[in-house]
Every structure is written in structure tokens, then in C-alpha cells.
mmCIF file of C-alpha atoms and ligand atoms in Angstrom:
data_model
loop_
_atom_site.group_PDB
_atom_site.id
_atom_site.type_symbol
_atom_site.label_atom_id
_atom_site.label_comp_id
_atom_site.label_asym_id
_atom_site.label_seq_id
_atom_site.Cartn_x
_atom_site.Cartn_y
_atom_site.Cartn_z
ATOM 1 C CA GLN A 169 5.782 1.581 9.030
ATOM 2 C CA GLU A 170 7.259 0.912 12.454
ATOM 3 C CA TYR A 171 4.634 0.162 15.081
ATOM 4 C CA THR A 172 4.841 -0.533 18.772
ATOM 5 C CA ALA A 173 3.027 -3.808 19.451
ATOM 6 C CA ILE A 174 1.287 -3.675 22.833
ATOM 7 C CA LYS A 175 0.532 -6.929 24.678
ATOM 8 C CA ILE A 176 -2.928 -6.804 26.193
ATOM 9 C CA GLN A 177 -3.395 -9.841 28.393
ATOM 10 C CA ILE A 178 -6.719 -11.673 28.501
ATOM 11 C CA LEU A 179 -7.854 -12.085 32.124
ATOM 12 C CA GLU A 180 -11.283 -13.574 31.541
ATOM 13 C CA TRP A 181 -12.704 -15.170 28.404
ATOM 14 C CA PRO A 182 -16.270 -14.802 27.154
ATOM 15 C CA ALA A 183 -18.138 -18.159 27.075
ATOM 16 C CA ALA A 184 -18.100 -18.345 23.253
ATOM 17 C CA ALA A 185 -14.327 -17.931 23.107
ATOM 18 C CA LYS A 186 -13.759 -20.402 25.930
ATOM 19 C CA ALA A 187 -15.806 -23.062 24.095
ATOM 20 C CA THR A 188 -13.806 -22.605 20.879
ATOM 21 C CA LEU A 189 -10.479 -22.794 22.698
ATOM 22 C CA ASP A 190 -11.456 -25.834 24.782
ATOM 23 C CA LYS A 191 -12.456 -27.598 21.585
ATOM 24 C CA GLY A 192 -9.115 -26.703 20.026
ATOM 25 C CA GLY A 193 -7.276 -28.009 23.088
ATOM 26 C CA VAL A 194 -5.738 -24.633 23.961
ATOM 27 C CA ASP A 195 -4.879 -24.464 27.659
ATOM 28 C CA THR A 196 -5.726 -20.851 28.437
ATOM 29 C CA ASP A 197 -5.317 -21.333 32.197
ATOM 30 C CA ARG A 198 -1.643 -22.150 32.066
ATOM 31 C CA LYS A 199 -0.567 -19.805 29.298
ATOM 32 C CA LYS A 200 -0.434 -16.069 29.069
ATOM 33 C CA VAL A 201 -2.618 -15.075 26.128
ATOM 34 C CA SER A 202 -2.389 -11.508 24.819
ATOM 35 C CA LEU A 203 -4.133 -9.534 22.138
ATOM 36 C CA VAL A 204 -1.423 -7.693 20.238
ATOM 37 C CA ALA A 205 -2.387 -4.126 19.288
ATOM 38 C CA ALA A 206 -0.275 -2.143 16.806
ATOM 39 C CA THR A 207 0.075 1.520 17.747
ATOM 40 C CA LEU A 208 1.966 4.610 16.616
ATOM 41 C CA ARG A 209 1.238 6.332 19.947
ATOM 42 C CA PRO A 210 2.902 4.424 22.795
ATOM 43 C CA GLU A 211 2.911 7.624 24.885
ATOM 44 C CA THR A 212 -0.889 7.532 25.046
ATOM 45 C CA MET A 213 -1.153 4.065 26.615
ATOM 46 C CA TYR A 214 -2.079 5.575 30.008
ATOM 47 C CA GLY A 215 -5.443 6.435 28.499
ATOM 48 C CA GLN A 216 -6.529 3.033 27.159
ATOM 49 C CA THR A 217 -10.206 2.464 27.971
ATOM 50 C CA CYS A 218 -10.844 -0.695 25.906
ATOM 51 C CA CYS A 219 -9.364 -2.727 23.058
ATOM 52 C CA PHE A 220 -11.065 -3.059 19.679
ATOM 53 C CA VAL A 221 -11.342 -6.097 17.439
ATOM 54 C CA SER A 222 -13.353 -6.405 14.240
ATOM 55 C CA PRO A 223 -16.413 -8.668 14.429
ATOM 56 C CA ASN A 224 -15.707 -9.486 10.768
ATOM 57 C CA ILE A 225 -12.112 -10.647 11.139
ATOM 58 C CA THR A 226 -10.935 -14.153 12.054
ATOM 59 C CA TYR A 227 -7.975 -13.981 14.405
ATOM 60 C CA GLY A 228 -5.379 -16.633 15.158
ATOM 61 C CA LEU A 229 -3.822 -17.736 18.444
ATOM 62 C CA TYR A 230 -0.102 -18.130 17.786
ATOM 63 C CA GLU A 231 2.395 -19.929 20.000
ATOM 64 C CA ILE A 232 5.226 -17.550 20.860
ATOM 65 C CA SER A 233 6.913 -19.563 23.615
ATOM 66 C CA PRO A 234 5.963 -22.510 25.847
ATOM 67 C CA THR A 235 4.156 -20.028 28.100
ATOM 68 C CA GLU A 236 2.952 -17.307 25.758
ATOM 69 C CA ILE A 237 0.312 -16.949 23.032
ATOM 70 C CA TYR A 238 -0.422 -13.902 20.834
ATOM 71 C CA ILE A 239 -3.718 -13.094 19.143
ATOM 72 C CA CYS A 240 -3.557 -11.216 15.820
ATOM 73 C CA THR A 241 -4.322 -11.670 12.117
ATOM 74 C CA ALA A 242 -2.546 -14.397 10.130
ATOM 75 C CA ARG A 243 -0.973 -11.681 8.034
ATOM 76 C CA ALA A 244 0.575 -10.012 11.095
ATOM 77 C CA ALA A 245 1.757 -13.359 12.510
ATOM 78 C CA LYS A 246 3.525 -14.076 9.231
ATOM 79 C CA ASN A 247 5.225 -10.677 9.345
ATOM 80 C CA MET A 248 6.252 -11.308 12.966
ATOM 81 C CA SER A 249 7.795 -14.627 12.000
ATOM 82 C CA PHE A 250 10.367 -12.709 9.942
ATOM 83 C CA GLN A 251 11.150 -10.326 12.794
ATOM 84 C CA LYS A 252 12.446 -12.816 15.365
ATOM 85 C CA ILE A 253 9.185 -12.681 17.304
ATOM 86 C CA THR A 254 8.179 -16.318 16.741
ATOM 87 C CA PRO A 255 10.529 -19.215 17.683
ATOM 88 C CA VAL A 256 11.193 -20.360 14.096
ATOM 89 C CA ARG A 257 11.938 -17.969 11.241
ATOM 90 C CA GLY A 258 9.136 -17.845 8.692
ATOM 91 C CA GLU A 259 6.821 -19.924 10.873
ATOM 92 C CA ALA A 260 3.971 -18.873 13.127
ATOM 93 C CA LYS A 261 2.398 -21.870 14.862
ATOM 94 C CA LEU A 262 -1.370 -21.502 14.776
ATOM 95 C CA LEU A 263 -3.069 -23.094 17.808
ATOM 96 C CA ALA A 264 -6.647 -22.064 17.089
ATOM 97 C CA GLU A 265 -8.750 -19.583 15.175
ATOM 98 C CA ILE A 266 -11.343 -17.347 16.720
ATOM 99 C CA SER A 267 -13.855 -14.868 15.345
ATOM 100 C CA GLY A 268 -13.492 -11.302 16.581
ATOM 101 C CA LYS A 269 -17.153 -11.509 17.500
ATOM 102 C CA ASP A 270 -16.411 -14.181 20.102
ATOM 103 C CA LEU A 271 -13.746 -12.051 21.777
ATOM 104 C CA ILE A 272 -16.101 -9.182 22.531
ATOM 105 C CA GLY A 273 -16.554 -8.685 26.273
ATOM 106 C CA ALA A 274 -13.288 -10.383 27.250
ATOM 107 C CA LYS A 275 -11.784 -8.836 30.372
ATOM 108 C CA ILE A 276 -8.255 -7.625 29.665
ATOM 109 C CA HIS A 277 -5.286 -5.847 31.183
ATOM 110 C CA ALA A 278 -3.898 -2.994 29.067
ATOM 111 C CA PRO A 279 -0.360 -2.065 30.188
ATOM 112 C CA LEU A 280 0.058 1.443 31.699
ATOM 113 C CA SER A 281 -3.669 2.172 31.542
ATOM 114 C CA VAL A 282 -5.062 3.977 34.573
ATOM 115 C CA TYR A 283 -7.929 1.459 34.326
ATOM 116 C CA PRO A 284 -6.517 -1.869 35.572
ATOM 117 C CA GLU A 285 -9.196 -3.901 33.782
ATOM 118 C CA VAL A 286 -10.961 -3.002 30.569
ATOM 119 C CA ARG A 287 -12.957 -4.887 27.901
ATOM 120 C CA VAL A 288 -12.685 -5.993 24.301
ATOM 121 C CA LEU A 289 -15.215 -4.113 22.154
ATOM 122 C CA PRO A 290 -16.169 -4.188 18.449
ATOM 123 C CA MET A 291 -14.904 -1.680 15.852
ATOM 124 C CA ASP A 292 -16.304 -2.087 12.352
ATOM 125 C CA THR A 293 -13.720 0.144 10.687
ATOM 126 C CA ILE A 294 -10.656 -1.979 11.531
ATOM 127 C CA LEU A 295 -8.723 -2.916 8.391
ATOM 128 C CA ALA A 296 -7.505 -6.524 8.213
ATOM 129 C CA SER A 297 -4.707 -5.329 5.936
ATOM 130 C CA LYS A 298 -3.051 -3.046 8.493
ATOM 131 C CA GLY A 299 -1.169 -3.640 11.731
ATOM 132 C CA THR A 300 -2.338 -6.658 13.700
ATOM 133 C CA GLY A 301 -6.096 -6.172 13.217
ATOM 134 C CA VAL A 302 -6.260 -5.312 16.923
ATOM 135 C CA VAL A 303 -6.561 -1.636 17.909
ATOM 136 C CA THR A 304 -6.165 -0.356 21.432
ATOM 137 C CA SER A 305 -8.573 2.462 22.243
ATOM 138 C CA VAL A 306 -7.460 5.852 23.524
ATOM 139 C CA PRO A 307 -10.524 8.110 23.227
ATOM 140 C CA SER A 308 -8.680 11.138 24.682
ATOM 141 C CA ASP A 309 -6.254 11.306 21.744
ATOM 142 C CA SER A 310 -7.753 9.298 18.887
ATOM 143 C CA PRO A 311 -10.842 10.788 17.188
ATOM 144 C CA ASP A 312 -11.689 7.386 15.653
ATOM 145 C CA ASP A 313 -11.657 5.772 19.082
ATOM 146 C CA TYR A 314 -13.761 8.507 20.664
ATOM 147 C CA ALA A 315 -16.348 8.366 17.857
ATOM 148 C CA THR A 316 -16.492 4.581 18.224
ATOM 149 C CA VAL A 317 -16.988 4.446 21.997
ATOM 150 C CA VAL A 318 -19.687 7.135 21.801
ATOM 151 C CA GLU A 319 -21.486 5.056 19.155
ATOM 152 C CA LEU A 320 -21.068 1.843 21.185
ATOM 153 C CA ALA A 321 -22.413 3.428 24.378
ATOM 154 C CA LYS A 322 -25.355 4.925 22.478
ATOM 155 C CA LYS A 323 -26.345 1.582 20.903
ATOM 156 C CA ALA A 324 -25.001 -0.901 23.449
ATOM 157 C CA ASP A 325 -27.867 -3.383 22.958
ATOM 158 C CA TYR A 326 -27.468 -3.349 19.201
ATOM 159 C CA TYR A 327 -23.759 -4.095 19.543
ATOM 160 C CA GLY A 328 -24.372 -6.795 22.163
ATOM 161 C CA ILE A 329 -22.285 -5.141 24.867
ATOM 162 C CA GLU A 330 -22.801 -3.645 28.319
ATOM 163 C CA LYS A 331 -23.066 0.136 28.116
ATOM 164 C CA GLU A 332 -20.594 0.555 31.008
ATOM 165 C CA TRP A 333 -17.861 -1.191 28.994
ATOM 166 C CA ALA A 334 -17.879 1.696 26.511
ATOM 167 C CA SER A 335 -18.468 4.454 29.063
ATOM 168 C CA LEU A 336 -15.120 4.787 30.863
ATOM 169 C CA GLU A 337 -14.085 8.439 31.103
ATOM 170 C CA PRO A 338 -11.357 9.515 28.658
ATOM 171 C CA ILE A 339 -8.150 10.369 30.575
ATOM 172 C CA PRO A 340 -6.108 13.543 29.901
ATOM 173 C CA ILE A 341 -2.686 12.387 28.630
ATOM 174 C CA ILE A 342 -1.315 15.250 26.538
ATOM 175 C CA ALA A 343 -2.008 18.986 26.651
ATOM 176 C CA THR A 344 -1.605 21.268 23.633
ATOM 177 C CA PRO A 345 -2.097 25.070 23.522
ATOM 178 C CA THR A 346 -4.732 24.823 20.778
ATOM 179 C CA TYR A 347 -6.859 21.844 21.818
ATOM 180 C CA GLY A 348 -6.419 21.422 25.577
ATOM 181 C CA ASP A 349 -5.932 18.027 27.186
ATOM 182 C CA LEU A 350 -8.614 15.959 25.416
ATOM 183 C CA ILE A 351 -7.784 16.695 21.788
ATOM 184 C CA ALA A 352 -9.897 13.926 20.226
ATOM 185 C CA ILE A 353 -13.048 15.129 21.942
ATOM 186 C CA ALA A 354 -12.300 18.756 21.038
ATOM 187 C CA LEU A 355 -11.842 17.811 17.366
ATOM 188 C CA VAL A 356 -14.911 15.583 17.166
ATOM 189 C CA LYS A 357 -17.000 18.468 18.571
ATOM 190 C CA GLU A 358 -15.387 21.198 16.477
ATOM 191 C CA MET A 359 -15.710 19.227 13.246
ATOM 192 C CA LYS A 360 -19.218 18.029 14.145
ATOM 193 C CA ILE A 361 -18.302 14.378 13.640
ATOM 194 C CA GLN A 362 -21.446 12.331 14.218
ATOM 195 C CA SER A 363 -20.330 8.712 13.962
ATOM 196 C CA PRO A 364 -17.467 6.363 13.058
ATOM 197 C CA LYS A 365 -18.850 6.437 9.504
ATOM 198 C CA ASP A 366 -17.737 10.055 8.978
ATOM 199 C CA LYS A 367 -14.589 8.738 7.369
ATOM 200 C CA GLU A 368 -13.262 11.861 5.650
ATOM 201 C CA LEU A 369 -13.710 14.089 8.666
ATOM 202 C CA LEU A 370 -12.170 11.470 10.929
ATOM 203 C CA ALA A 371 -9.155 11.162 8.647
ATOM 204 C CA LYS A 372 -8.682 14.952 8.859
ATOM 205 C CA ALA A 373 -9.135 14.939 12.625
ATOM 206 C CA LYS A 374 -6.587 12.141 12.965
ATOM 207 C CA GLU A 375 -4.049 14.089 10.935
ATOM 208 C CA ILE A 376 -4.485 17.176 13.137
ATOM 209 C CA ALA A 377 -4.372 15.122 16.357
ATOM 210 C CA TYR A 378 -1.144 13.398 15.288
ATOM 211 C CA LYS A 379 0.614 16.653 14.354
ATOM 212 C CA ASP A 380 -0.619 18.829 17.192
ATOM 213 C CA GLY A 381 -0.047 16.111 19.795
ATOM 214 C CA PHE A 382 3.474 15.377 18.585
ATOM 215 C CA TYR A 383 4.804 18.885 17.885
ATOM 216 C CA GLN A 384 2.869 20.970 20.443
ATOM 217 C CA GLY A 385 2.001 18.416 23.112
ATOM 218 C CA THR A 386 3.234 18.106 26.679
ATOM 219 C CA MET A 387 2.643 15.010 28.790
ATOM 220 C CA VAL A 388 0.299 15.584 31.744
ATOM 221 C CA ILE A 389 0.440 12.048 33.168
ATOM 222 C CA GLY A 390 2.914 9.289 33.937
ATOM 223 C CA ALA A 391 6.663 9.038 34.471
ATOM 224 C CA TYR A 392 7.416 11.832 31.961
ATOM 225 C CA SER A 393 4.696 14.274 32.960
ATOM 226 C CA GLY A 394 5.793 17.800 32.069
ATOM 227 C CA GLU A 395 8.028 16.651 29.185
ATOM 228 C CA LYS A 396 7.389 17.341 25.518
ATOM 229 C CA VAL A 397 5.704 14.481 23.645
ATOM 230 C CA GLU A 398 8.509 14.558 21.082
ATOM 231 C CA VAL A 399 10.884 13.505 23.851
ATOM 232 C CA ALA A 400 8.588 11.390 26.038
ATOM 233 C CA LYS A 401 7.270 9.200 23.198
ATOM 234 C CA ASN A 402 10.399 7.079 22.867
ATOM 235 C CA LYS A 403 10.957 6.948 26.619
ATOM 236 C CA VAL A 404 7.512 5.479 27.237
ATOM 237 C CA ARG A 405 8.053 3.083 24.360
ATOM 238 C CA SER A 406 11.421 1.896 25.739
ATOM 239 C CA ASP A 407 9.909 1.418 29.195
ATOM 240 C CA LEU A 408 7.058 -0.691 27.795
ATOM 241 C CA ILE A 409 9.515 -2.842 25.863
ATOM 242 C CA ALA A 410 11.864 -3.208 28.849
ATOM 243 C CA ALA A 411 8.917 -4.309 31.005
ATOM 244 C CA GLY A 412 8.031 -7.019 28.455
ATOM 245 C CA ASP A 413 4.703 -5.334 27.717
ATOM 246 C CA ALA A 414 5.529 -4.352 24.129
ATOM 247 C CA PHE A 415 7.817 -5.059 21.169
ATOM 248 C CA VAL A 416 8.740 -3.460 17.876
ATOM 249 C CA TYR A 417 6.591 -4.587 14.952
ATOM 250 C CA ASP A 418 7.522 -3.515 11.434
ATOM 251 C CA GLU A 419 5.276 -3.513 8.445
ATOM 252 C CA PRO A 420 7.719 -3.577 5.535
ATOM 253 C CA GLU A 421 6.693 -1.371 2.655
ATOM 254 C CA SER A 422 8.151 -3.847 0.121
ATOM 255 C CA LEU A 423 5.882 -6.606 1.408
ATOM 256 C CA VAL A 424 2.782 -4.555 0.671
ATOM 257 C CA ILE A 425 4.021 -3.797 -2.840
ATOM 258 C CA SER A 426 4.957 -7.399 -3.629
ATOM 259 C CA ARG A 427 1.599 -8.660 -2.400
ATOM 260 C CA SER A 428 -0.480 -6.306 -4.526
ATOM 261 C CA GLY A 429 1.761 -6.634 -7.560
HETATM 262 C C1 LIG B 563 -3.490 3.834 19.810
HETATM 263 C C2 LIG B 563 -3.671 5.231 19.431
HETATM 264 C C3 LIG B 563 -3.821 6.340 20.226
HETATM 265 C C4 LIG B 563 -3.665 5.396 18.033
HETATM 266 C C5 LIG B 563 -3.976 7.579 19.653
HETATM 267 C C6 LIG B 563 -3.833 6.613 17.407
HETATM 268 C C7 LIG B 563 -3.993 7.716 18.225
HETATM 269 P P1 LIG B 563 -2.232 5.076 10.695
HETATM 270 O O1 LIG B 563 -1.835 6.442 11.111
HETATM 271 O O2 LIG B 563 -3.336 5.089 9.704
HETATM 272 O O3 LIG B 563 -1.093 4.173 10.322
HETATM 273 N N1 LIG B 563 -4.863 1.235 13.891
HETATM 274 C C8 LIG B 563 -3.881 0.304 13.952
HETATM 275 N N2 LIG B 563 -4.191 -0.755 13.186
HETATM 276 C C9 LIG B 563 -5.377 -0.473 12.609
HETATM 277 C C10 LIG B 563 -6.210 -1.189 11.719
HETATM 278 N N3 LIG B 563 -5.891 -2.419 11.280
HETATM 279 N N4 LIG B 563 -7.353 -0.606 11.316
HETATM 280 C C11 LIG B 563 -7.696 0.629 11.763
HETATM 281 N N5 LIG B 563 -6.958 1.338 12.628
HETATM 282 C C12 LIG B 563 -5.804 0.801 13.046
HETATM 283 O O4 LIG B 563 -2.902 4.422 11.965
HETATM 284 C C13 LIG B 563 -2.221 3.897 13.046
HETATM 285 C C14 LIG B 563 -3.185 4.004 14.185
HETATM 286 O O5 LIG B 563 -4.448 3.533 13.747
HETATM 287 C C15 LIG B 563 -2.762 3.153 15.364
HETATM 288 O O6 LIG B 563 -2.340 3.963 16.475
HETATM 289 C C16 LIG B 563 -4.084 2.560 15.819
HETATM 290 O O7 LIG B 563 -4.576 3.509 16.749
HETATM 291 C C17 LIG B 563 -4.935 2.531 14.595
HETATM 292 F F1 LIG B 563 -4.124 8.644 20.398
HETATM 293 O O8 LIG B 563 -3.134 3.203 18.585
HETATM 294 B B1 LIG B 563 -3.437 4.038 17.398
HETATM 295 C C18 LIG B 563 -4.481 10.723 16.124
HETATM 296 C C19 LIG B 563 -4.348 9.245 16.342
HETATM 297 N N6 LIG B 563 -4.175 8.993 17.730
#
């Protein structure tokens, strides 16, 4: 699986995270620290409204250069070390570990998003075994993301967040003849999806959103507005990479097989 890894810079740390990093001697003032989110939809990055981490996953801070640190799972860092992303092949230098829980509420900058500053929020359904363990949220085009932000806004106290953090309006990114310009919301309503726990329905909705968005979609925002998604997707991706806001991250099939067998 070939992902686009999006660098989401941390602008302001929650107190719990700051304490952990100070203790570990990580100088967060002088280094650029980014959450790295793995996505298959670079063309939707205009619509990022938050970034999800799992409260149940321990993330690592990995040194990428003298000035740059990435946050992701150990598994992803290891994979990156074989893709010329870390300085030494096969090595990812761990500077500190941090619980996803402690990252919640961090103020971040998501590249291309119409919202210049968004927040880190919890998502219980993130798999540690896929991507980087960090998921950027695009509620306009991802049914899982829309179901999650609705749930978070509804039970903000329970999740220990501010309601406003989960209440940013979804942004129209792609229009399709069948589902309009907010496909995730249309699908969640049509399929009567009630919560992020409706796994089977969400998997179906995701499938439809991928296909319809890719084959029938036209961009309605950004540099390639008016172009077909099929064409615009790689252009947006190349622009993000050229700007230093993203890189290619591969999850080799063979690695998965060798690990389980
Ligand atoms: C932004 C985005 C916008 C995404 C969208 C999807 C959509 P797949 O198809 O199963 O391989 N994701 C990435 N890593 C994880 C993880 N560890 N656990 C749970 N979800 C994860 O899934 C790839 C997509 O699932 C990624 O692309 C990411 O969300 C999420 F408009 O990034 B995506 C119709 C989907 N639309």
C-alpha cells in the first residue's frame, strides 16, 4: 500500500505532553515536531478539521534531522527507516515516547487545510497495525471521520475535549453527481450510521466514498478546482511533497506477511 504521509506540525503542546518531553530532554522549542498521518486521499487535505490519535497507542518521537522530529508508531518508524526517510538505514532514533492520550488537545497546523489551526482529537478505532497510527480527519469525504467528530462533539466532556474542537464545519472538496459535495455526510445519513461503532456500515460507506469520489468526483476547491479527481489527486500530492509538507510512505505487503508468518 502506497500512502502519502502528511506532516502536521505541532504549534502548541498540551501540559501533559510538555511535561513528558521536558523530562525526556526533548527541545520542542527549537525543533519542528510533526505528527505524521498516512492518507490515501491527498486531494482532500483542504478539508482537514482535526487530526486523530488513539488514546490507547504509545507513539514515539523520532529524530529525522537535526531540526526535525516525527511522531508515529514504532512500527511505522521502522518501515520509514528502510525508505530513506531516517538518516541511517534500518535505524529510527527514538527521542521519547508519548501516550496518544497526552497529545489530545495539541494545537496543530495541517497543510492545505482551510483552517489554519486545528486540534488533535481521540479516535478509538485507529489500528496500530496500519499506516502511522495517526489519521488526519476529513469529515466531508471520510464517513469514519464524520461519524467520529459527531460522536466527539456530542460527548465532549466524556472524551475530555472542548466541544468546539470537534465542531468545525466540514468543507466541500469534491462534488459527485450522486452524492453532492459532502459525500461522507450524505452517506452517513442515507445509511443511518449512528456512531463510529457501526463498523460494517462504515466499511461499506468508505468503499462507496472512495469509488464515487475517485471516478465521478470533480474538485471544487484549491489549485485544481474544476478538474477531475482522477487527475487532480496526483497533482495535489506532488505539490504537497514539493512544498516539504508530505512524503511517500510505503507499507510493503511482504513485511506484513513475514511478520504474521
Ligand atoms: C484522510 C482521508 C480522507 C482518508 C478521506 C480517507 C478518506 P484503508 O482504505 O483502509 O487503507 N487510516 C490511515 N491509517 C489508519 C489507521 N491506522 N487506522 C484507521 N484508519 C486509518 O484506509 C486508509 C485511510 O484510512 C486513510 O486515508 C486514513 O484516512 C485512514 F476523505 O486519510 B484517510 C472514503 C475514505 N475517505
